[in-house]
Amino acid sequence: MAEHTKIPYKIYLEENEIPTAWYNLRADMKNKPAPLLNPGTLRPMTAQELQDVFCDELVAQELNDTTAYIPIPQEIQDFYKMYRPSPLVRAYCLEEKLQTPAKIYYKFEGNNTSGSHKLNSAIAQAYYAKKQGLKGVTTETGAGQWGTALSMACSYFGLDCLVYMVKVSYEQKPFRREVMRTYGATVTPSPSMTTEVGKKILAEHPGTTGSLGCAISEAVEAESTRDGYRYVLGSVLNQVLLHQTIIGLETKAALDKYKIVPDIIIGCAGGGSNLGGLISPFVGEMVRGERNYRIIAVEPASCPSFTRGVFAYDFCDTGKVCPLAKMYTLGSGFIPSANHAGGLRYHGMSPVLSQLYHDGIMEAISVEQSAVFDAAVRFARVEGILPAPESSHAIRAAIDEALKCKETGEEKTIVFGLTGTGYFDMAAYEKYNNGEMQDYIPGQEELQKGFDGIPRFPGNEF
Amino acid sequence: MAEHTKIPYKIYLEENEIPTAWYNLRADMKNKPAPLLNPGTLRPMTAQELQDVFCDELVAQELNDTTAYIPIPQEIQDFYKMYRPSPLVRAYCLEEKLQTPAKIYYKFEGNNTSGSHKLNSAIAQAYYAKKQGLKGVTTETGAGQWGTALSMACSYFGLDCLVYMVKVSYEQKPFRREVMRTYGATVTPSPSMTTEVGKKILAEHPGTTGSLGCAISEAVEAESTRDGYRYVLGSVLNQVLLHQTIIGLETKAALDKYKIVPDIIIGCAGGGSNLGGLISPFVGEMVRGERNYRIIAVEPASCPSFTRGVFAYDFCDTGKVCPLAKMYTLGSGFIPSANHAGGLRYHGMSPVLSQLYHDGIMEAISVEQSAVFDAAVRFARVEGILPAPESSHAIRAAIDEALKCKETGEEKTIVFGLTGTGYFDMAAYEKYNNGEMQDYIPGQEELQKGFDGIPRFPGNEF
């Protein structure tokens, strides 16, 4: 292990090496992601229509598929400096434990109070809302990481923050709610009786533990009934992937610094923000024909948008109040089982990633949660970090790839995104520790029900 | 703020700048801390006597007051590299919020899964236990940070780990227990019926929520009844302060790198391990006559060992099974109120720090917990990090000193130790957020009861 002395355990960029522009992959994509459609007219959403819901500057970013680099405003750069650069860690201990010739690196985004990468986009969205002179923002949160991140960002800029939290997470993670309250946010379990759409969903599914799709509908309605508010979203949208490219740009800069070229890049995928952010600069090289990588998205078997969904225009939310997006989807009516990776329980997928997957530029696999927690505990015990269940999907895949290298003897370089920590997921770990964790794979009939709810119109065959 | 461009938000040492030896302040102290006494013979504990309880190598470190630098074994250095160096952060945002001319820095030890500095000593103690061929270790934990750290360290080296957790923390922090279990530890709430001393304490104080002193007694008894086990302690002892000097050595190296000389150094004090570790290299300069600093220990008003205790030989534990230490103490029978800073609820104080305080080399203040949480929330909202209640005692004092600078216009440089994160303290934050937090200051009569339990013998007047 002569290399041991050369490559540090943790590669930190210098503060002045933190990227000062986000990378807009869409500018380089040959097949651009399809535009959002107005569900009434089935025509592309205009900037004006989108501005009713989103901040003006964020709408501009959402629609911009031509500018490759978008400067990061100084205020956001300053905030980034409080918790970035995040380390790119060489998993020496995991490699040794696995006895693999593979070299494993992970980009760790959990070293901030929100516990995940979500803060990268939250601070950007809060900044643009403040700049526009708004009073506050509304949002949904699944695992609670996005809501926490947004609470922190809003507190920093003095904005009001209303969070609809998926009920299963609200119940499993009471302390997440308290972190958000500490940062001044108002947190409501979703579905709730505070919105019309929430009441409707509760009437139809009285026992539901909620889903990201429901919570989005409620947050959008809450925005539409308040003056001086806009809705913000923590994943799926192009703008969010754009902000999250700070992850991939830092990763690439750190790898380049040590002349490391990855063979495989792995990320968990719920709405796709972390994965999209991580892979963007690498996929940019691929679509520009400069270099090739193997890219793997990992999703839960209980909510398999990529691996068992269809590529079609569908609603982003359960209440069908949002625009239609062309994406891999299980249908906006699909309500995933109460998997412990709350952040991955989303029926759809980022249109950017969906297009890449459709074009064969990336792969996707699904894994079951008990196998995910096996990997999480294994990782925690040797690498010291207790990972979030979401992030552990990527760990599972990285370990499996490293074990394949052990069989073949290949010295592949694997990079994966470790999106966050599991400190607020101990109820899930408790189930695992007690041997009570169960897997769930939806049957074909259940999936078909979801597909049946996808709108049909000419050009939307699937 | 021209300096803004020169000093980064976070100063990270390079991996090869991490210190490779701990600094043993006792070697340079003119008045050495008094030795531990055998409570039966009232004679200094011999190495042999101590080896019944502690690992051999740790006993040697405990008794060594002549060697200034003790090399850190390579295995421990390798583990340190997984989560160290920790950043020295310039609190630009807090300074701006306070509108103070003071320059505030904090050494942040919370970026690891144990959530605190405790891992620095845990990994060392586990290493020496493993090297000695032991099966496992027993310990106590207050806030749960030490227990978590030790669980991680034991899991890394494949040692069994039995943790007695102060009951109030066990109940307030169920998820802490689960982190320890995830790392393979066995966790018992203390006082418990699993030990003779636990039974006795429960009989005398049926409603007690426990204390570090009780839990120590139980852990020591558990060690003494098992073959191949030793007892390990997370604070108070000389060996623990020694390992924690990694904090101060890194801090000093980072400050020196940017030619920053602090005026004031602040740390919270429970048993004294973090404070001792942070200040050792600075106090070394003081006792060698090279430079002067103002050093401030901050303790909770509900458990004021320094500010209202006496300097005397006393038992380290409630059950009186441990040796006598010369220290500032409230009496080993003093059971502190259920303050939310569980890690600071200890009746005594490190003999090293006690000697320094007695000699006027450092100051001490006490603060009430509602003021501490005010500071914690203020800090969290501008600096992004949600601090542990223990650490927030130091934040309170740092803010107060910075506000004094605002009045006087002095541009003092303040460094404080931010020992950990509050992710497992959300029950306490919830009380604060709901306006239900109460302060408690023990009355003189209550203190006197504690003092009455301190052993009297010639030379132990107070």
mmCIF file of C-alpha atoms in Angstrom, chain B residues 248-379:
data_model
loop_
_atom_site.group_PDB
_atom_site.id
_atom_site.type_symbol
_atom_site.label_atom_id
_atom_site.label_comp_id
_atom_site.label_asym_id
_atom_site.label_seq_id
_atom_site.Cartn_x
_atom_site.Cartn_y
_atom_site.Cartn_z
ATOM 1 C CA GLY B 248 -5.233 21.806 21.974
ATOM 2 C CA LEU B 249 -2.213 20.795 19.919
ATOM 3 C CA GLU B 250 -4.215 21.012 16.689
ATOM 4 C CA THR B 251 -5.722 24.311 17.816
ATOM 5 C CA LYS B 252 -2.331 25.762 18.570
ATOM 6 C CA ALA B 253 -0.845 24.516 15.296
ATOM 7 C CA ALA B 254 -3.752 26.052 13.349
ATOM 8 C CA LEU B 255 -3.433 29.379 15.190
ATOM 9 C CA ASP B 256 0.333 29.422 14.765
ATOM 10 C CA LYS B 257 -0.073 28.754 11.044
ATOM 11 C CA TYR B 258 -1.940 32.042 10.750
ATOM 12 C CA LYS B 259 0.051 33.827 13.457
ATOM 13 C CA ILE B 260 -3.044 34.240 15.632
ATOM 14 C CA VAL B 261 -2.503 34.691 19.364
ATOM 15 C CA PRO B 262 -5.621 34.233 21.499
ATOM 16 C CA ASP B 263 -6.359 36.453 24.459
ATOM 17 C CA ILE B 264 -9.039 34.283 26.008
ATOM 18 C CA ILE B 265 -9.527 30.514 25.854
ATOM 19 C CA ILE B 266 -12.861 29.119 26.996
ATOM 20 C CA GLY B 267 -14.157 25.618 27.547
ATOM 21 C CA CYS B 268 -17.003 23.893 29.318
ATOM 22 C CA ALA B 269 -16.039 21.772 32.289
ATOM 23 C CA GLY B 270 -17.722 18.622 33.574
ATOM 24 C CA GLY B 271 -14.911 16.262 34.466
ATOM 25 C CA GLY B 272 -12.503 18.503 32.581
ATOM 26 C CA SER B 273 -11.307 16.351 29.683
ATOM 27 C CA ASN B 274 -12.170 18.702 26.847
ATOM 28 C CA LEU B 275 -11.066 21.826 28.677
ATOM 29 C CA GLY B 276 -7.863 20.187 29.840
ATOM 30 C CA GLY B 277 -7.123 18.919 26.357
ATOM 31 C CA LEU B 278 -7.820 22.275 24.759
ATOM 32 C CA ILE B 279 -5.788 24.393 27.141
ATOM 33 C CA SER B 280 -2.822 22.112 27.877
ATOM 34 C CA PRO B 281 -0.430 23.443 25.226
ATOM 35 C CA PHE B 282 -1.371 27.028 26.108
ATOM 36 C CA VAL B 283 -1.069 26.475 29.839
ATOM 37 C CA GLY B 284 2.251 24.785 29.095
ATOM 38 C CA GLU B 285 3.474 28.112 27.746
ATOM 39 C CA MET B 286 2.109 29.843 30.848
ATOM 40 C CA VAL B 287 3.746 27.558 33.399
ATOM 41 C CA ARG B 288 7.007 27.698 31.451
ATOM 42 C CA GLY B 289 6.767 31.489 31.670
ATOM 43 C CA GLU B 290 6.644 31.998 27.901
ATOM 44 C CA ARG B 291 3.265 33.649 27.411
ATOM 45 C CA ASN B 292 0.050 34.517 29.181
ATOM 46 C CA TYR B 293 -3.570 33.756 28.378
ATOM 47 C CA ARG B 294 -6.861 34.182 30.146
ATOM 48 C CA ILE B 295 -8.368 30.720 30.596
ATOM 49 C CA ILE B 296 -12.025 30.345 31.583
ATOM 50 C CA ALA B 297 -13.769 27.146 32.656
ATOM 51 C CA VAL B 298 -17.554 27.248 32.345
ATOM 52 C CA GLU B 299 -19.710 24.975 34.464
ATOM 53 C CA PRO B 300 -23.460 24.680 35.089
ATOM 54 C CA ALA B 301 -24.822 26.618 38.055
ATOM 55 C CA SER B 302 -26.611 23.407 39.029
ATOM 56 C CA CYS B 303 -23.341 21.493 39.468
ATOM 57 C CA PRO B 304 -20.718 24.106 40.382
ATOM 58 C CA SER B 305 -17.640 22.066 41.367
ATOM 59 C CA PHE B 306 -15.105 24.818 40.678
ATOM 60 C CA THR B 307 -17.064 27.850 41.752
ATOM 61 C CA ARG B 308 -18.749 26.516 44.884
ATOM 62 C CA GLY B 309 -16.908 23.268 45.632
ATOM 63 C CA VAL B 310 -13.974 22.663 47.965
ATOM 64 C CA PHE B 311 -10.430 21.585 47.082
ATOM 65 C CA ALA B 312 -9.985 18.305 48.911
ATOM 66 C CA TYR B 313 -9.393 14.593 48.575
ATOM 67 C CA ASP B 314 -12.677 12.925 47.720
ATOM 68 C CA PHE B 315 -14.068 9.791 46.137
ATOM 69 C CA CYS B 316 -14.419 9.877 42.353
ATOM 70 C CA ASP B 317 -17.666 7.909 42.555
ATOM 71 C CA THR B 318 -20.856 7.865 44.585
ATOM 72 C CA GLY B 319 -20.418 4.271 45.728
ATOM 73 C CA LYS B 320 -16.986 5.087 47.197
ATOM 74 C CA VAL B 321 -15.304 2.143 45.514
ATOM 75 C CA CYS B 322 -12.791 4.281 43.590
ATOM 76 C CA PRO B 323 -9.565 5.881 44.780
ATOM 77 C CA LEU B 324 -9.511 9.341 46.349
ATOM 78 C CA ALA B 325 -8.549 12.239 44.108
ATOM 79 C CA LYS B 326 -7.503 15.722 45.200
ATOM 80 C CA MET B 327 -9.890 17.948 43.328
ATOM 81 C CA TYR B 328 -12.578 20.587 43.480
ATOM 82 C CA THR B 329 -15.585 18.623 44.629
ATOM 83 C CA LEU B 330 -19.160 18.995 45.772
ATOM 84 C CA GLY B 331 -18.870 15.695 47.617
ATOM 85 C CA SER B 332 -19.357 12.296 46.041
ATOM 86 C CA GLY B 333 -22.810 12.132 47.604
ATOM 87 C CA PHE B 334 -23.967 15.268 45.792
ATOM 88 C CA ILE B 335 -26.571 14.282 43.208
ATOM 89 C CA PRO B 336 -26.995 17.124 40.724
ATOM 90 C CA SER B 337 -30.435 18.170 39.502
ATOM 91 C CA ALA B 338 -31.612 16.818 36.153
ATOM 92 C CA ASN B 339 -29.832 19.485 34.136
ATOM 93 C CA HIS B 340 -29.906 18.896 30.389
ATOM 94 C CA ALA B 341 -26.148 19.029 30.087
ATOM 95 C CA GLY B 342 -25.798 15.434 31.318
ATOM 96 C CA GLY B 343 -22.100 15.448 30.553
ATOM 97 C CA LEU B 344 -21.457 18.217 33.086
ATOM 98 C CA ARG B 345 -23.301 16.588 35.986
ATOM 99 C CA TYR B 346 -20.247 15.406 37.885
ATOM 100 C CA HIS B 347 -19.465 16.241 41.494
ATOM 101 C CA GLY B 348 -15.709 16.475 41.030
ATOM 102 C CA MET B 349 -13.163 17.826 38.584
ATOM 103 C CA SER B 350 -9.913 16.744 36.949
ATOM 104 C CA PRO B 351 -7.052 16.908 39.482
ATOM 105 C CA VAL B 352 -4.872 18.645 36.872
ATOM 106 C CA LEU B 353 -7.420 21.390 36.293
ATOM 107 C CA SER B 354 -8.174 21.584 40.000
ATOM 108 C CA GLN B 355 -4.509 22.271 40.703
ATOM 109 C CA LEU B 356 -4.338 24.930 37.960
ATOM 110 C CA TYR B 357 -7.456 26.609 39.321
ATOM 111 C CA HIS B 358 -6.133 26.426 42.862
ATOM 112 C CA ASP B 359 -2.899 28.058 41.673
ATOM 113 C CA GLY B 360 -4.774 30.901 39.963
ATOM 114 C CA ILE B 361 -3.691 29.850 36.476
ATOM 115 C CA MET B 362 -7.273 29.608 35.277
ATOM 116 C CA GLU B 363 -10.660 31.127 36.122
ATOM 117 C CA ALA B 364 -14.058 29.513 36.421
ATOM 118 C CA ILE B 365 -17.598 30.753 36.076
ATOM 119 C CA SER B 366 -20.992 29.101 36.322
ATOM 120 C CA VAL B 367 -23.997 29.741 34.087
ATOM 121 C CA GLU B 368 -27.664 28.798 34.218
ATOM 122 C CA GLN B 369 -29.122 26.484 31.634
ATOM 123 C CA SER B 370 -31.742 28.789 30.138
ATOM 124 C CA ALA B 371 -28.988 31.318 29.393
ATOM 125 C CA VAL B 372 -26.989 28.461 27.920
ATOM 126 C CA PHE B 373 -29.820 27.451 25.574
ATOM 127 C CA ASP B 374 -30.348 31.097 24.580
ATOM 128 C CA ALA B 375 -26.731 31.123 23.448
ATOM 129 C CA ALA B 376 -27.034 27.710 21.789
ATOM 130 C CA VAL B 377 -29.984 28.736 19.624
ATOM 131 C CA ARG B 378 -28.397 32.062 18.757
ATOM 132 C CA PHE B 379 -25.246 30.264 17.708
#
